[in-house]
MMTF fields as JSON, N, C-alpha, C and O atoms, coordinates in Angstrom:
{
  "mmtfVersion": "1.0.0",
  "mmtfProducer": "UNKNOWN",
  "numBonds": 547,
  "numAtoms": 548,
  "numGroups": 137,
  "numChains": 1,
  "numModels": 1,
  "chainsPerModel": [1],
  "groupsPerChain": [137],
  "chainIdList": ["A"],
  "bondAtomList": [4, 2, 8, 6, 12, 10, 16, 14, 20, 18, 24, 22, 28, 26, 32, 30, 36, 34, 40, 38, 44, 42, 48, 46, 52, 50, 56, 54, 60, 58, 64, 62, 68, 66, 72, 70, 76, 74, 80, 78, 84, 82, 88, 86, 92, 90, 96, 94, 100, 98, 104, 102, 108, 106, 112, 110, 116, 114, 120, 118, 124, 122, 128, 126, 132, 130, 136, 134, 140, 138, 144, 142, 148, 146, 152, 150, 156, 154, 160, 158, 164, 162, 168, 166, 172, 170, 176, 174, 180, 178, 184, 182, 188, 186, 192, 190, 196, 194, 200, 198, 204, 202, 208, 206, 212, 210, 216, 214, 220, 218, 224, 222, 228, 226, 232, 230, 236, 234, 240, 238, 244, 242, 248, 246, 252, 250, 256, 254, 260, 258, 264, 262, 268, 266, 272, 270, 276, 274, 280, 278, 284, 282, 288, 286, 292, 290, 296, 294, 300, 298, 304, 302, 308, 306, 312, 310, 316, 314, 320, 318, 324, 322, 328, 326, 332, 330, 336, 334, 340, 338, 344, 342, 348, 346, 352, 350, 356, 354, 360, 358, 364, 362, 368, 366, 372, 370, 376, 374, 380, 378, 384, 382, 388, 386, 392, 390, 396, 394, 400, 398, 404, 402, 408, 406, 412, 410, 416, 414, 420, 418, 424, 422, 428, 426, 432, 430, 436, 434, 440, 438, 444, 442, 448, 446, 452, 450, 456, 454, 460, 458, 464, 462, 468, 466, 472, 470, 476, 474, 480, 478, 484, 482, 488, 486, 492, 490, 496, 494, 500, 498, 504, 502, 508, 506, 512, 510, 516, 514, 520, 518, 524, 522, 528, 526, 532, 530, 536, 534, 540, 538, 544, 542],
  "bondOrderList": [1, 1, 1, 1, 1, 1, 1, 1, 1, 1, 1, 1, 1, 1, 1, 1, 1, 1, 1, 1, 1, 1, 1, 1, 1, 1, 1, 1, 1, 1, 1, 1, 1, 1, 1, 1, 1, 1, 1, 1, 1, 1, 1, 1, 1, 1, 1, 1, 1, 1, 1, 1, 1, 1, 1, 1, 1, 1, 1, 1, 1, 1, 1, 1, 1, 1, 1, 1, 1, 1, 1, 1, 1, 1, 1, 1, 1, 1, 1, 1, 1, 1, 1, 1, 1, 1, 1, 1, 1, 1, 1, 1, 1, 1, 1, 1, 1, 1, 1, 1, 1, 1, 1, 1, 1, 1, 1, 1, 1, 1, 1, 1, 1, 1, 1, 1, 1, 1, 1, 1, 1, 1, 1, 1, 1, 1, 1, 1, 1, 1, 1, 1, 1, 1, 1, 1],
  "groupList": [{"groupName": "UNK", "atomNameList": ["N", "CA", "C", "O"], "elementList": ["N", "C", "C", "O"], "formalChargeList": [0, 0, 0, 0], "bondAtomList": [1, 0, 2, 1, 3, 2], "bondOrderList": [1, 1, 2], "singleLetterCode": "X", "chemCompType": "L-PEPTIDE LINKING"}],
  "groupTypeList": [0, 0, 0, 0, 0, 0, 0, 0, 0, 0, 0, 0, 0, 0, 0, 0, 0, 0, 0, 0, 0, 0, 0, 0, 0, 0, 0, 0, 0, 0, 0, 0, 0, 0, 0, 0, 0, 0, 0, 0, 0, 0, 0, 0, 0, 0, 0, 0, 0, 0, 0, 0, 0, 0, 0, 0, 0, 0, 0, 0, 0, 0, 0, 0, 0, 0, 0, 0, 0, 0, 0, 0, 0, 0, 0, 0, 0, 0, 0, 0, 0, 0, 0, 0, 0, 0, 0, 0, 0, 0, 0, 0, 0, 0, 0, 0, 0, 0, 0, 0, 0, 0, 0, 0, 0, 0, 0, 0, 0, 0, 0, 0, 0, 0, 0, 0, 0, 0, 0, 0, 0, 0, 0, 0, 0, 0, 0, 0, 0, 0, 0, 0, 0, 0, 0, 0, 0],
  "groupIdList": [1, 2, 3, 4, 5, 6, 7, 8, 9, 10, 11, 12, 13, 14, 15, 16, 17, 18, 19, 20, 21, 22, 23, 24, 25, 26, 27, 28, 29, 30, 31, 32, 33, 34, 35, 36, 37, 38, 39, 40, 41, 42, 43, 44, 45, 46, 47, 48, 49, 50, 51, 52, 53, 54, 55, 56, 57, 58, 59, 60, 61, 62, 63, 64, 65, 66, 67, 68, 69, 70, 71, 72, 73, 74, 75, 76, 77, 78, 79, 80, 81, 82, 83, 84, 85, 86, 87, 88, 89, 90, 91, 92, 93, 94, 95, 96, 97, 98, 99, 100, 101, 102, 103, 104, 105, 106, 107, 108, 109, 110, 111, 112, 113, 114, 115, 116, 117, 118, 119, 120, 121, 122, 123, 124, 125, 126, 127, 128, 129, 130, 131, 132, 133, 134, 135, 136, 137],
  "secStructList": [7, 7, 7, 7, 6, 6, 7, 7, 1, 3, 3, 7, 6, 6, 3, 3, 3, 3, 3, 1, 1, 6, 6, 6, 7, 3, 3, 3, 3, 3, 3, 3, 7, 7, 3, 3, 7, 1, 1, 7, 7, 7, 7, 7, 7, 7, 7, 6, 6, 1, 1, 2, 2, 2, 2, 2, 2, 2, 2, 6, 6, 1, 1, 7, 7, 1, 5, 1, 7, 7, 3, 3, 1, 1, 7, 5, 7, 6, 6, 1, 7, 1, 6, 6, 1, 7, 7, 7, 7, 7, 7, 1, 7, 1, 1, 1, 7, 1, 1, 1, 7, 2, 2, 2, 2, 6, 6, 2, 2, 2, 2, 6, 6, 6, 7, 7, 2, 2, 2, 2, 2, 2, 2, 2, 6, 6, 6, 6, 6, 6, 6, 6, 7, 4, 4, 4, 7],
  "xCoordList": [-24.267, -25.708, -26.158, -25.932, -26.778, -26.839, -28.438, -29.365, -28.48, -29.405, -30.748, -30.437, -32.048, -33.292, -33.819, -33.715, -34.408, -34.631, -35.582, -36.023, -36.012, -35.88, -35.787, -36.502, -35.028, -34.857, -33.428, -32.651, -33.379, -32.739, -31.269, -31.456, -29.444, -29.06, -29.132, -29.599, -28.73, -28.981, -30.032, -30.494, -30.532, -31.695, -31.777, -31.469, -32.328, -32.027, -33.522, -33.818, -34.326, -35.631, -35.716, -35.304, -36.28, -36.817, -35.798, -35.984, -34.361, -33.095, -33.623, -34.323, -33.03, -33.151, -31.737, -31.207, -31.397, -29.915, -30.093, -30.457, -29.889, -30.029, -28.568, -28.065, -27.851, -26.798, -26.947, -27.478, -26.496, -26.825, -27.932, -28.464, -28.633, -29.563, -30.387, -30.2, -31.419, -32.404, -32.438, -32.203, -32.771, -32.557, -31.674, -31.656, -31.208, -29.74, -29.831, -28.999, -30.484, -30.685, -30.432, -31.062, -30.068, -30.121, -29.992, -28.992, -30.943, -31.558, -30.439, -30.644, -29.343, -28.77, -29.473, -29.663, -29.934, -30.976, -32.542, -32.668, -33.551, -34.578, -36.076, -37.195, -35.85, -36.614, -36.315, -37.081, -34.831, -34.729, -34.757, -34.453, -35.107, -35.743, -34.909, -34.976, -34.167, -33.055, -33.093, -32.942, -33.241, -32.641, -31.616, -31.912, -30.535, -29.499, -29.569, -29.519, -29.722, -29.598, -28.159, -27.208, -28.236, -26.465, -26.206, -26.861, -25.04, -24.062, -24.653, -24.136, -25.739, -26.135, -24.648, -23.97, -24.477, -23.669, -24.562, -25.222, -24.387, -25.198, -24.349, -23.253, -24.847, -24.357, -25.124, -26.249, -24.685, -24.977, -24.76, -23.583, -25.969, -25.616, -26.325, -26.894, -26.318, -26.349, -25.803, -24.609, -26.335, -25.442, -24.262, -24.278, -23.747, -22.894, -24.077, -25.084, -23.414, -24.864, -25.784, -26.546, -26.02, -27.641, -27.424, -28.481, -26.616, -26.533, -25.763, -25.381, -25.488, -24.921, -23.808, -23.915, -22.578, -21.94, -22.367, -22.204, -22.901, -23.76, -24.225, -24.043, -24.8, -25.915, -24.628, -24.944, -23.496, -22.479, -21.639, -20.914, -21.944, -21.299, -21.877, -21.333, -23.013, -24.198, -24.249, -24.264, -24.282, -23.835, -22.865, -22.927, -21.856, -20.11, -20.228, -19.082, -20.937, -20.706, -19.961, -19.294, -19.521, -18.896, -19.475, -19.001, -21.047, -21.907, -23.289, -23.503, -24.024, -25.663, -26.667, -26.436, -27.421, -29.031, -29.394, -28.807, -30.179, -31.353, -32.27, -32.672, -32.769, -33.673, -33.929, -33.683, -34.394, -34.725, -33.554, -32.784, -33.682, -32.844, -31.728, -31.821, -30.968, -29.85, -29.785, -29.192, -30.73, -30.11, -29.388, -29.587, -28.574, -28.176, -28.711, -28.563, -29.181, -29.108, -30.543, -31.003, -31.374, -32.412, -32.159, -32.858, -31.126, -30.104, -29.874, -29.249, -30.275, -30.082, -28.954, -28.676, -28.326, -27.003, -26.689, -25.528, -27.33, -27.021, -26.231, -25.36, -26.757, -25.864, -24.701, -24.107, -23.814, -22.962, -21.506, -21.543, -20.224, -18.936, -19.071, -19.803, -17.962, -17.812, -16.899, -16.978, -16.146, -15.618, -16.136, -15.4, -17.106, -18.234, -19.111, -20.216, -19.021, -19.958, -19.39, -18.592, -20.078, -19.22, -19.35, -20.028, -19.358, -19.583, -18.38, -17.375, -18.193, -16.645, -17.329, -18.292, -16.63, -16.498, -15.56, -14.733, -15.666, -14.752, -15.179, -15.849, -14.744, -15.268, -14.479, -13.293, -15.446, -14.536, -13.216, -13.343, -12.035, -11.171, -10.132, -9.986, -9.531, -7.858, -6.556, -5.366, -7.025, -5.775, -5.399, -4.741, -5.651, -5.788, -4.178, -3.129, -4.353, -2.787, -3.428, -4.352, -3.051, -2.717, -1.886, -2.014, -0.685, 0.232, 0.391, 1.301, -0.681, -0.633, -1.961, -2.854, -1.777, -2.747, -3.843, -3.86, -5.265, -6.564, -6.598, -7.093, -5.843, -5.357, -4.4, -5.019, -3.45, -2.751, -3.91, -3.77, -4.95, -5.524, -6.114, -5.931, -7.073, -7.952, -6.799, -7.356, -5.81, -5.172, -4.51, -4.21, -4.38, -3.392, -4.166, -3.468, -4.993, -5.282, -5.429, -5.765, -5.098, -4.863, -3.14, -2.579, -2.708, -1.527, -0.709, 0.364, -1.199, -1.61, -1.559, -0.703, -2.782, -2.635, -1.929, -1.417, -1.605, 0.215, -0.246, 0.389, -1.504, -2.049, -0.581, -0.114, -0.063, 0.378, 0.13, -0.993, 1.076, 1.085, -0.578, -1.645, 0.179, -1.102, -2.274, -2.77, -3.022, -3.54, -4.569, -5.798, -3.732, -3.754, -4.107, -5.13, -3.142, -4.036, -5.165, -6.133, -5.159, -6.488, -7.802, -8.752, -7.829, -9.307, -8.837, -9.841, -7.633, -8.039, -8.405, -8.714, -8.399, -8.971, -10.7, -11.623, -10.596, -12.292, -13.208, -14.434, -12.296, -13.097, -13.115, -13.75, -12.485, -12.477, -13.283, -13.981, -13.239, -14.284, -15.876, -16.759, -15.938, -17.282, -18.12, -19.319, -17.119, -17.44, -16.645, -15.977, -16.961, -16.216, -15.179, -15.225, -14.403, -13.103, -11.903, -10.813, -12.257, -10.793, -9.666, -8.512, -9.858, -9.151, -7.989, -6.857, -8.204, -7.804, -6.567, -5.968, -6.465, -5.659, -4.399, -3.671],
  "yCoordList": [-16.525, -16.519, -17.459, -18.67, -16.826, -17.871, -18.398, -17.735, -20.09, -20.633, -20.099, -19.576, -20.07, -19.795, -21.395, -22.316, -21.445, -22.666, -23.257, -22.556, -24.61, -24.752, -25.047, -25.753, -24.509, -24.026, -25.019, -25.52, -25.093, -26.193, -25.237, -24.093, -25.837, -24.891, -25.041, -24.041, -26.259, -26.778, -27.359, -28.317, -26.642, -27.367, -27.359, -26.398, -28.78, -28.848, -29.236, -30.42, -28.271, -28.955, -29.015, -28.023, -30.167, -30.544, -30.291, -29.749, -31.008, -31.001, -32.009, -33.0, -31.432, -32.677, -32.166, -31.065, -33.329, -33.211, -34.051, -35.227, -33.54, -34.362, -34.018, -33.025, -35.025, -35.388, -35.775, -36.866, -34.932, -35.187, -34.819, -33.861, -35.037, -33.949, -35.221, -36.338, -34.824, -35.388, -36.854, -37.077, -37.639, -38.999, -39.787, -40.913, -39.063, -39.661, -39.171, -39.783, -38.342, -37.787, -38.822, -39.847, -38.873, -39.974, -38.659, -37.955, -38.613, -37.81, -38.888, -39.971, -37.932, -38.037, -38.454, -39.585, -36.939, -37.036, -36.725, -36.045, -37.385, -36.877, -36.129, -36.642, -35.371, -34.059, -34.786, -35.642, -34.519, -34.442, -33.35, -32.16, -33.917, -33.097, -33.409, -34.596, -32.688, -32.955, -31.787, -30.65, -31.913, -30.739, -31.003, -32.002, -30.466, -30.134, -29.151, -27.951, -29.722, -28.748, -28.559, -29.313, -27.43, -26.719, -28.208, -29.054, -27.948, -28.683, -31.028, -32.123, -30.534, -31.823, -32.943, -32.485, -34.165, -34.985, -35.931, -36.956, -35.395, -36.341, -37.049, -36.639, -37.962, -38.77, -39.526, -39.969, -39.667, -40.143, -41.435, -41.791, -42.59, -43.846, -44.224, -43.275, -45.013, -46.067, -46.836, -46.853, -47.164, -48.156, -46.999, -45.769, -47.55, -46.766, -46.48, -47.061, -45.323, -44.733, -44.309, -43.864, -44.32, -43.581, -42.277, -41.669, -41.647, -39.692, -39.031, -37.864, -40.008, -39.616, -38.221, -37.109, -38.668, -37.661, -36.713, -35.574, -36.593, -35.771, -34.807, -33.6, -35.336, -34.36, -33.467, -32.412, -33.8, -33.083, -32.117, -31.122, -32.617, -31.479, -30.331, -29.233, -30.588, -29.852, -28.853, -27.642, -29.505, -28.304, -27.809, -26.817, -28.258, -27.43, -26.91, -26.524, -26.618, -25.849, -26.26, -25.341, -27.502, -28.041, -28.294, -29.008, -28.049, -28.61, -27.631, -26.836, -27.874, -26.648, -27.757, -28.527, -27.935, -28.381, -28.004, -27.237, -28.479, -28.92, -28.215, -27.328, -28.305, -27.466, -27.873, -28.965, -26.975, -27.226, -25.866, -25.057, -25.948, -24.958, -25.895, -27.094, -25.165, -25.017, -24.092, -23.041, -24.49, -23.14, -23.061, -23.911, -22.266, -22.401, -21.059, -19.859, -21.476, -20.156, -19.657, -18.617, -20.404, -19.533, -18.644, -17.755, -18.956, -18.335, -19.089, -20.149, -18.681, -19.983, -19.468, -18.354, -20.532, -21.202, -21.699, -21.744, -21.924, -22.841, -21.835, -22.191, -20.826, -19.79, -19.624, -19.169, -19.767, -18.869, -20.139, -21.241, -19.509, -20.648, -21.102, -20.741, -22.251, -22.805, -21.926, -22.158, -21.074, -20.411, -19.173, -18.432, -18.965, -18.549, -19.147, -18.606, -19.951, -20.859, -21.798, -22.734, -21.195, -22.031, -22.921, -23.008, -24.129, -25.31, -25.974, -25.269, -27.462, -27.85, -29.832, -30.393, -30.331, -31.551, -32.709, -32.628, -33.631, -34.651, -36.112, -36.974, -36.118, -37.659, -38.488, -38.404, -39.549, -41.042, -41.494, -42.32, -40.87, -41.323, -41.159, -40.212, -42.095, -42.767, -41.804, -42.11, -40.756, -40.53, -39.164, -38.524, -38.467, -37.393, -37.539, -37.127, -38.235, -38.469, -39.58, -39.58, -40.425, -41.944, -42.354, -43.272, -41.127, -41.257, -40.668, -40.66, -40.266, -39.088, -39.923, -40.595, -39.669, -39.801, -39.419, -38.383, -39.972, -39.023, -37.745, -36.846, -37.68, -36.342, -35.417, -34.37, -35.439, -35.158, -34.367, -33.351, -35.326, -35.036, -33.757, -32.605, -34.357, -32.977, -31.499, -30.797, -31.401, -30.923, -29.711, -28.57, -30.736, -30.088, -28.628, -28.185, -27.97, -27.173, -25.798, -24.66, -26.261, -25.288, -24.938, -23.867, -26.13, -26.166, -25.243, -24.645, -25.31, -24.641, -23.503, -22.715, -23.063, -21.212, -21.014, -19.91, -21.442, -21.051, -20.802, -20.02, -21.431, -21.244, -22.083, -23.173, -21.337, -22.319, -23.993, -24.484, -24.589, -25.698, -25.958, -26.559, -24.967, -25.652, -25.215, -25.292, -24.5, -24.419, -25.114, -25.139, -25.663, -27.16, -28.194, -28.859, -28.387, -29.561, -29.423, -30.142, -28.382, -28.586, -27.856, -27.495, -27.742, -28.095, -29.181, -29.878, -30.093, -31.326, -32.235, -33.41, -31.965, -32.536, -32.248, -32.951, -30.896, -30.84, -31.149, -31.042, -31.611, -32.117, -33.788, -34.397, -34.227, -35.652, -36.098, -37.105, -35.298, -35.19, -35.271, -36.049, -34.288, -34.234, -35.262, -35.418, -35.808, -37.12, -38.391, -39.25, -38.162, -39.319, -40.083, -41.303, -39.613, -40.805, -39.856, -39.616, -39.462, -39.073, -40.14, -39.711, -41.402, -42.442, -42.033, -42.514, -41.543, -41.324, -40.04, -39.898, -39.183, -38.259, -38.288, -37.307],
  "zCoordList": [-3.563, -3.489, -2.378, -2.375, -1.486, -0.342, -0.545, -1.008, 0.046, -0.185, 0.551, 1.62, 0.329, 0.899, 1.146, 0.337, 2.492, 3.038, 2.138, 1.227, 2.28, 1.025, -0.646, -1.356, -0.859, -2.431, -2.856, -2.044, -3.932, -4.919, -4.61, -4.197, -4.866, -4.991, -6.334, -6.879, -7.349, -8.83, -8.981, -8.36, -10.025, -10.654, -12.008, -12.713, -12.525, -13.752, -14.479, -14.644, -14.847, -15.363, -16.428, -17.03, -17.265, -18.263, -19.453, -20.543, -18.75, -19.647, -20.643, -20.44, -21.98, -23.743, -24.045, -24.193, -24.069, -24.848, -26.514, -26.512, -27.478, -28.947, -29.045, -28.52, -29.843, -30.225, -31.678, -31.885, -32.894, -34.051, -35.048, -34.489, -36.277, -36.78, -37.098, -36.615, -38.079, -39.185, -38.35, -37.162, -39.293, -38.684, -37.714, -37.218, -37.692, -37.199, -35.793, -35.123, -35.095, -33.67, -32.557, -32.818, -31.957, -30.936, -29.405, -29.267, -28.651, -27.182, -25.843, -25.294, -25.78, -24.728, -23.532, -23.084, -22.961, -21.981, -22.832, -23.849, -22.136, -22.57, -21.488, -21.49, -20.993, -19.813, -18.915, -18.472, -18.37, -17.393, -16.177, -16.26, -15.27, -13.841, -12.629, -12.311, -11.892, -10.867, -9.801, -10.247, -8.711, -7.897, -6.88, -6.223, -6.53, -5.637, -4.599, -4.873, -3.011, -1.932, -1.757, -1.965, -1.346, -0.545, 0.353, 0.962, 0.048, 0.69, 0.648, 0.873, 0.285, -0.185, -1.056, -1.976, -0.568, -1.197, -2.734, -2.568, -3.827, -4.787, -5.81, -6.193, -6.149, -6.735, -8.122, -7.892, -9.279, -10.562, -10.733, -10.778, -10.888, -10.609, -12.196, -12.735, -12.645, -13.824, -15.161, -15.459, -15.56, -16.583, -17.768, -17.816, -18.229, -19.476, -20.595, -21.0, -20.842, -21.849, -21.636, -22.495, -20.267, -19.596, -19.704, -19.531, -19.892, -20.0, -18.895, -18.978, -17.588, -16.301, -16.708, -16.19, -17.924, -17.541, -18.809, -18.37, -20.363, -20.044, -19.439, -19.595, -18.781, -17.443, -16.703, -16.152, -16.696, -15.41, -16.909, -16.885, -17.608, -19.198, -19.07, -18.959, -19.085, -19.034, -17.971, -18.194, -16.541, -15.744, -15.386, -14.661, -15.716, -15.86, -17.027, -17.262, -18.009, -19.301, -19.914, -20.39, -20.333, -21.666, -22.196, -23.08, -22.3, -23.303, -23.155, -22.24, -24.134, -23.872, -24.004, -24.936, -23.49, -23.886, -25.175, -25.939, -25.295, -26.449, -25.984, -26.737, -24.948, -23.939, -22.586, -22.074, -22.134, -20.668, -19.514, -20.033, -18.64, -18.151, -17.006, -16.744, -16.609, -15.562, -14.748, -14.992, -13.032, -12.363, -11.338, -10.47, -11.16, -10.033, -8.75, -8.984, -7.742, -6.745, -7.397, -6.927, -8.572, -9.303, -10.199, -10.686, -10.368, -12.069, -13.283, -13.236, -14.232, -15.269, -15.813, -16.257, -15.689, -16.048, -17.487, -17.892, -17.947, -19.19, -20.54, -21.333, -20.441, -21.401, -21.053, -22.031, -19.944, -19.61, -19.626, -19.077, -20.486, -20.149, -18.879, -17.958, -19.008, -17.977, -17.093, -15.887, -17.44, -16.139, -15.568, -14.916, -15.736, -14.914, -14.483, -14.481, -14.164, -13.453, -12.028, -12.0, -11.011, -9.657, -9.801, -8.778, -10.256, -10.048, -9.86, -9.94, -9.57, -10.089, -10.723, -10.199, -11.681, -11.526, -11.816, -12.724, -11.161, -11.078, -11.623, -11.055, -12.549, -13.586, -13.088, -12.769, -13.026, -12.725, -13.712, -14.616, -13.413, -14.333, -13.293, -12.52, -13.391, -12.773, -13.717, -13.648, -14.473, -15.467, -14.928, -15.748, -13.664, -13.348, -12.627, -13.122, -11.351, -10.266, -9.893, -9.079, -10.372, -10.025, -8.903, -8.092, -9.108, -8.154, -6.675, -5.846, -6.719, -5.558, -4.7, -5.217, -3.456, -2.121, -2.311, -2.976, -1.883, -1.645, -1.4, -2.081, -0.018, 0.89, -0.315, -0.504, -0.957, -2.036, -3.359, -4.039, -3.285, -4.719, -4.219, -4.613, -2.997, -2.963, -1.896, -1.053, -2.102, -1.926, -2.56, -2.21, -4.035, -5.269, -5.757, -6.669, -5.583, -6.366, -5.367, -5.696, -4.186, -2.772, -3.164, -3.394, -3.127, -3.364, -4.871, -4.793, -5.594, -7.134, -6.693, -7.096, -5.448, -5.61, -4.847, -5.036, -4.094, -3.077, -1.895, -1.187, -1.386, -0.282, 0.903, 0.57, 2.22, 3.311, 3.387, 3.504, 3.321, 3.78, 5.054, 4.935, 6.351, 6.981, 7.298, 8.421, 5.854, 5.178, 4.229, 4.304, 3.328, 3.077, 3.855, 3.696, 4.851, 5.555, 6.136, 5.89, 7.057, 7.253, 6.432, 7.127, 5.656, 4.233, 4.089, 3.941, 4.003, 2.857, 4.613, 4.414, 5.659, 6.967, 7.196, 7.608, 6.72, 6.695, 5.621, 5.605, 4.595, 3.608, 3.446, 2.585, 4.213, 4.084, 5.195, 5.073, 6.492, 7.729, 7.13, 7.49, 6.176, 5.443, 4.629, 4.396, 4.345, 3.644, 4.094, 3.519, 5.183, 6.005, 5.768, 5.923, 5.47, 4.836, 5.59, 5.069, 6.674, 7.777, 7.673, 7.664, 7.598, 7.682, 6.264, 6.319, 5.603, 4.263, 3.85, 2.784, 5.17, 5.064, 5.494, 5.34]
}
């Protein structure tokens, strides 16, 4: 779905996440409002417990709202598994390859579909170019 100038490629309006019933409810997120341009670099910043990952459950489909929508491209998203859904994400956790290189990590899943070696390198060259960390490959 290609982007229209512009237009959000994710958008997430007036997300409520409740966690739990009756009294006991405690609101993950509460209307949240977010948009994502193509190729835009974004990033989820605050304390533990603010809803950050949450919010990325939410749009990878490991999780549904309470309400509010998910779109992507101007498609709502929020009904549909997670493997229908282009998205991809990557949680801050060290337990993935510890052992393996930057260049290595974002590598492994090229590597996975049996794509050529040099192949491989260069996406994991244009993707580190993109986010500046060439130094890193």
């Amino acid at each position: 779905m290609p982007e229209q100038p512009g237009k959000s490629a994710i958008e997430v309006r007036g997300v409520r996440k409740v966690f739990g019933s009756g009294e006991s409810q405690v609101a993950a997120l509460d209307t949240v409002s977010v948009s994502i341009r193509e190729k835009e670099f974004f990033t989820l910043l605050g304390p533990s417990g603010c809803g950050k990952t949450t919010l990325l459950r939410l749009i990878a489909g490991f999780d549904f709202p309470s309400a509010g929508e998910i779109l992507l491209h101007g498609q709502d998203i929020a009904p549909l598994p997670p493997f229908k859904r282009p998205v991809n994400t990557v949680f801050q956790n060290y337990a993935l390859f510890p052992h393996m290189t930057v260049a290595e990590n974002i590598g492994f899943g090229l590597e996975m579909l049996g794509k050529p070696k040099a192949e491989v390198k260069a996406r994991v060259a244009e993707m580190l170019k993109l986010v500046k960390m060439e130094a890193l490959s």
